[in-house]
XYZ file of C-alpha atoms in Angstrom:
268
model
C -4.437 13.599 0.289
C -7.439 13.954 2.130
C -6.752 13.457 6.257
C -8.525 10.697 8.288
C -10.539 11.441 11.406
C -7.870 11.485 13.794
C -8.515 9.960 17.405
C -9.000 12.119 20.166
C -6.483 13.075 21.745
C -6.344 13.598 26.084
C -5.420 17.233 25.845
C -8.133 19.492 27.546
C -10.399 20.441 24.438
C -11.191 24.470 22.944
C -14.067 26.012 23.098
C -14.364 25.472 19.814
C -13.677 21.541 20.102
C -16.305 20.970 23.060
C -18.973 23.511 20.997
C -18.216 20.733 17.865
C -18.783 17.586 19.806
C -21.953 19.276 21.464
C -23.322 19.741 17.794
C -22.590 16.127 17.181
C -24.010 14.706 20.278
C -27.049 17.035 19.996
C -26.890 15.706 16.262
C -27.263 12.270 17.312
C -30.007 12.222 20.260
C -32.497 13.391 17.772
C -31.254 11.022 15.267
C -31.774 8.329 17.798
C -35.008 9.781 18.553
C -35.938 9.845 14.657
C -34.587 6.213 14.361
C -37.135 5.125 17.112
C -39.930 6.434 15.631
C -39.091 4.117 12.506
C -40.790 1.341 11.932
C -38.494 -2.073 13.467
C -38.528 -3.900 10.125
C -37.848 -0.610 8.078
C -35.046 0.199 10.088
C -33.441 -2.877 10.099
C -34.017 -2.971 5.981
C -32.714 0.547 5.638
C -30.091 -0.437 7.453
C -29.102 -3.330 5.437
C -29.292 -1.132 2.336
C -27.154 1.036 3.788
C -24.636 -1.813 4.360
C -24.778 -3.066 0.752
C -24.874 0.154 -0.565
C -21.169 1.492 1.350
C -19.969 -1.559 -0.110
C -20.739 -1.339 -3.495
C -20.383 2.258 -3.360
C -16.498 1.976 -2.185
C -15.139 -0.351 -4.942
C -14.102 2.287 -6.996
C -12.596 3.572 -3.612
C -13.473 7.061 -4.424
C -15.656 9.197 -1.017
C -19.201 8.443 -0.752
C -20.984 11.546 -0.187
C -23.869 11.690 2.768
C -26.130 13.772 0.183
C -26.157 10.634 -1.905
C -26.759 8.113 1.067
C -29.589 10.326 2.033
C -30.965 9.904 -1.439
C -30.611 6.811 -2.388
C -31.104 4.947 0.424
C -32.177 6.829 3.858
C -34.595 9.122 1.464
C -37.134 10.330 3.898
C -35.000 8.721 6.641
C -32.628 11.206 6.256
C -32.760 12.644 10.183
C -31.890 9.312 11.031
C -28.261 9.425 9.033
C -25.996 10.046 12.087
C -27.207 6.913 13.827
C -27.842 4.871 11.131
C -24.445 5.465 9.411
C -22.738 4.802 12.695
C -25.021 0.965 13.330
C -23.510 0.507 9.797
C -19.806 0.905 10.705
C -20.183 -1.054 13.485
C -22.038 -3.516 11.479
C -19.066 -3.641 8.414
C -16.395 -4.179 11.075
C -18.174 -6.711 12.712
C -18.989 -9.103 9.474
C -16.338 -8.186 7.228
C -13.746 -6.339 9.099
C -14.022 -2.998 6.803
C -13.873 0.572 8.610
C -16.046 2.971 7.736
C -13.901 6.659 7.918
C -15.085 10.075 7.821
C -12.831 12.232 6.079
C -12.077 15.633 6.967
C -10.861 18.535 5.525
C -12.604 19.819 2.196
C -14.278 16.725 1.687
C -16.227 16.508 5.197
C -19.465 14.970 5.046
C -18.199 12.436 2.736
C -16.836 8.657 4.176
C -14.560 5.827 2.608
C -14.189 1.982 3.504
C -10.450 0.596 5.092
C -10.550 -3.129 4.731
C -8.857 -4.564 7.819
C -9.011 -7.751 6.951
C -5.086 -8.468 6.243
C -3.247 -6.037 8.682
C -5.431 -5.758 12.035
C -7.117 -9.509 12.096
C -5.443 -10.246 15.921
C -6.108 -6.448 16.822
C -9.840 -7.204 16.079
C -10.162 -10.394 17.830
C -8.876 -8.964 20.439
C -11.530 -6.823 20.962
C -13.535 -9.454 21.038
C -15.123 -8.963 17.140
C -14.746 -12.613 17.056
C -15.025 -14.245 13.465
C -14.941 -11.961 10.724
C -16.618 -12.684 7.710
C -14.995 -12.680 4.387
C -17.703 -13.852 2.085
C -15.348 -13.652 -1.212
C -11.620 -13.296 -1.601
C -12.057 -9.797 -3.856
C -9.314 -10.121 -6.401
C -6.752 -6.948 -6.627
C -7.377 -6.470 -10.231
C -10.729 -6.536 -10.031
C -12.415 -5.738 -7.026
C -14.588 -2.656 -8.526
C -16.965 -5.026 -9.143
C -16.998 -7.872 -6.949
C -19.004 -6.164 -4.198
C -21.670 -6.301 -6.759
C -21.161 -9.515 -7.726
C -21.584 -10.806 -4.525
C -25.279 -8.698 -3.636
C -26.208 -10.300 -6.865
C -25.242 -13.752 -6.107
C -26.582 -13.788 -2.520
C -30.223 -12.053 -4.194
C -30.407 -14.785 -6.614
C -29.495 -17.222 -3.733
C -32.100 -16.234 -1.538
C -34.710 -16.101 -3.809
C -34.587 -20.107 -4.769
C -31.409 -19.831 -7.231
C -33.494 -18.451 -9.767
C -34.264 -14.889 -10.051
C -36.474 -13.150 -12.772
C -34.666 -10.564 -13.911
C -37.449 -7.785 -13.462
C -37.092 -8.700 -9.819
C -33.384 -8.287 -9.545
C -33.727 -4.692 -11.261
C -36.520 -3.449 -8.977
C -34.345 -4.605 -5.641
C -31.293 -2.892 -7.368
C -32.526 0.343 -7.975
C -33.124 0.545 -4.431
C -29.693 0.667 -4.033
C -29.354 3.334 -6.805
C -27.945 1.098 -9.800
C -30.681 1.158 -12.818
C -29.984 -0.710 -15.624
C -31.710 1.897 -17.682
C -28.850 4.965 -16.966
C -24.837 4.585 -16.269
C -24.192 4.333 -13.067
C -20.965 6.485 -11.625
C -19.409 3.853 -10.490
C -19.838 0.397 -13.257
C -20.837 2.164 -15.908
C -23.501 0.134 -18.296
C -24.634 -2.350 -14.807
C -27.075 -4.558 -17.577
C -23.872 -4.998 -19.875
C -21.845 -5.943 -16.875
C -24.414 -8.273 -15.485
C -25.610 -9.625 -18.699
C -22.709 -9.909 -20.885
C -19.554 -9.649 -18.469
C -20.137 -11.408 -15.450
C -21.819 -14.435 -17.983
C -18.536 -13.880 -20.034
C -16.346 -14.635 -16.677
C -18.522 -17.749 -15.877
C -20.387 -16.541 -12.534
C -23.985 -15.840 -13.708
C -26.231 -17.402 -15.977
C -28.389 -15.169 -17.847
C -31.365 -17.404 -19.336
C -34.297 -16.601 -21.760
C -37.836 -18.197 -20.497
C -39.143 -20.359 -23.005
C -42.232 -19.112 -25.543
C -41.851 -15.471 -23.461
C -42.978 -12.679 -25.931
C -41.815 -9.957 -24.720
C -38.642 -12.209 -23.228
C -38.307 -12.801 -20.054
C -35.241 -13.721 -18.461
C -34.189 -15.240 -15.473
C -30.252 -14.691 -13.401
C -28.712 -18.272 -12.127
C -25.560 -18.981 -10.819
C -22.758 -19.680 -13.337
C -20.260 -22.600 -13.162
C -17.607 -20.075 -11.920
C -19.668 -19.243 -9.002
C -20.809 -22.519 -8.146
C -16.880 -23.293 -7.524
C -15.720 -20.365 -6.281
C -18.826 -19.200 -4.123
C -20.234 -21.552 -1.437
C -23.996 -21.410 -0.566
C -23.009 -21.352 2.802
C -20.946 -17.999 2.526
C -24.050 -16.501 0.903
C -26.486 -17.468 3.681
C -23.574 -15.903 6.237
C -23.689 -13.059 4.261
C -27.469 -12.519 4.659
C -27.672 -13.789 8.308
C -24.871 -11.507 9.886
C -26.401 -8.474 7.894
C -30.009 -9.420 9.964
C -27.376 -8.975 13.075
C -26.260 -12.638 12.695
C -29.827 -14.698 12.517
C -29.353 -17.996 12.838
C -29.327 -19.809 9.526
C -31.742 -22.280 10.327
C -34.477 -19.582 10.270
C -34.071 -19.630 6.343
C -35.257 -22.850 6.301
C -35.013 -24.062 2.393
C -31.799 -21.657 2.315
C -29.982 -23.687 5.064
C -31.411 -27.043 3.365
C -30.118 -26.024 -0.133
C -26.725 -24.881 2.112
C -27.110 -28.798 3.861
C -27.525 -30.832 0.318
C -24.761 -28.490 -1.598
C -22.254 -29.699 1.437
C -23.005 -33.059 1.590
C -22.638 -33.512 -2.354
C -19.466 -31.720 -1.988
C -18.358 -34.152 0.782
C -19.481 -37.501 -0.865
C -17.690 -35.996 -4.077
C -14.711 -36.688 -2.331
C -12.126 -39.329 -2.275
């Protein structure tokens, strides 16, 4: 098995070991530097990408390569992939208590997700992380695809609880799942969207009326609207804006408000 980045340890370090953590400091001042050349609002959306791509990218827990971060989401960002991979680490611990590793070894350059969620909650708290996020409880026999799931839901969510589905294609290729070609990881993504997901009672997958070519539209399914509170979705969004208040998605926290209080006056 592959080794973990090990901590460092308080023995005085080679000549070899100080000329490696040179490199990577060097590495990182000009990724900074790249990164503040960016664009605020492009950095913060790469960013985000980034975020939602690790964790789709991990369900299959198999190493996600930095050649195919760079490409499908950094693209001609790519200088900036020491700094932005490290604001996304700190970003997944934060909201969902995940850790991003590096691995070592033959398969250096590549990273993998450790979801700290059941065995280092109090360790986390304790340094002062606060309230982790769990947006869904991901299912052990299943959880390949509920990172997915829950991008999709939270898209279709933000954009009014209806979402066209040439829309939701367009903002999933940016992540590097086309509906048009396999993807590594789910395989057919239109089949498991389209037929599966509807199958299991989370989305809705609805033809416009008198649309010729059809046009369809992605809803929430019965499953979801159980399972899945608005609320968690709008948490989801916020803490990856580096926890915006809700409020500021102003017919997002209303929809959050009304779904609540029917929920509440629902019950006896």
């Amino acid at each position: 098995m592959p080794r973990t980045k090990n901590h460092v340890d308080d023995e005085m370090p080679s000549g070899s070991q100080m000329s490696a953590s040179q490199s990577m400091t060097q590495s990182m001042t000009q990724a900074e530097k790249a990164a503040q050349n960016m664009d605020p609002a492009e950095q913060e959306k790469r960013l985000n990408d980034l975020v939602q791509y690790l964790l789709i990218m991990d369900q299959k827990k198999i190493p996600i390569k930095k050649i195919d971060i760079n490409k499908q989401v950094l693209k001609e960002f790519s200088k900036t992939f020491p700094y932005m991979i490290k604001k996304a680490g700190e970003k997944l611990l934060k909201v969902f208590g995940i850790e991003l590793i590096q691995l070592e070894d033959k398969l250096k350059g590549t990273y993998m997700l450790v979801n700290r969620i059941d065995t280092d909650v109090d360790e986390l708290e304790e340094a002062g992380h606060g309230h982790i996020l769990t947006p869904m409880q991901w299912p052990e026999e299943d959880n390949s695809k509920t990172g997915l799931l829950l991008v999709v839901l939270s898209l279709v969510f933000m954009n009014g609880e209806v979402m066209q589905d040439t829309h939701l294609w367009h903002t999933l290729r940016k992540l590097g799942i086309d509906q048009d070609m396999p993807h590594e990881v789910f395989g057919d993504t239109k089949k498991l969207l389209t037929q599966e997901f509807v199958r299991q009672g989370y989305i809705e997958y609805i033809r416009q009326p008198n649309t010729d070519p059809a046009v369809y539209d992605f809803r929430w399914g019965q499953r979801a609207r159980h399972e899945i509170s608005k609320r968690t979705c709008l948490n989801f969004v916020c803490q990856l804006y580096d926890d915006r208040d809700p409020e500021q998605w102003t017919s997002q926290y209303a929809a959050v408000l009304e779904d609540e209080g029917v929920q509440n006056g629902g019950q006896t």
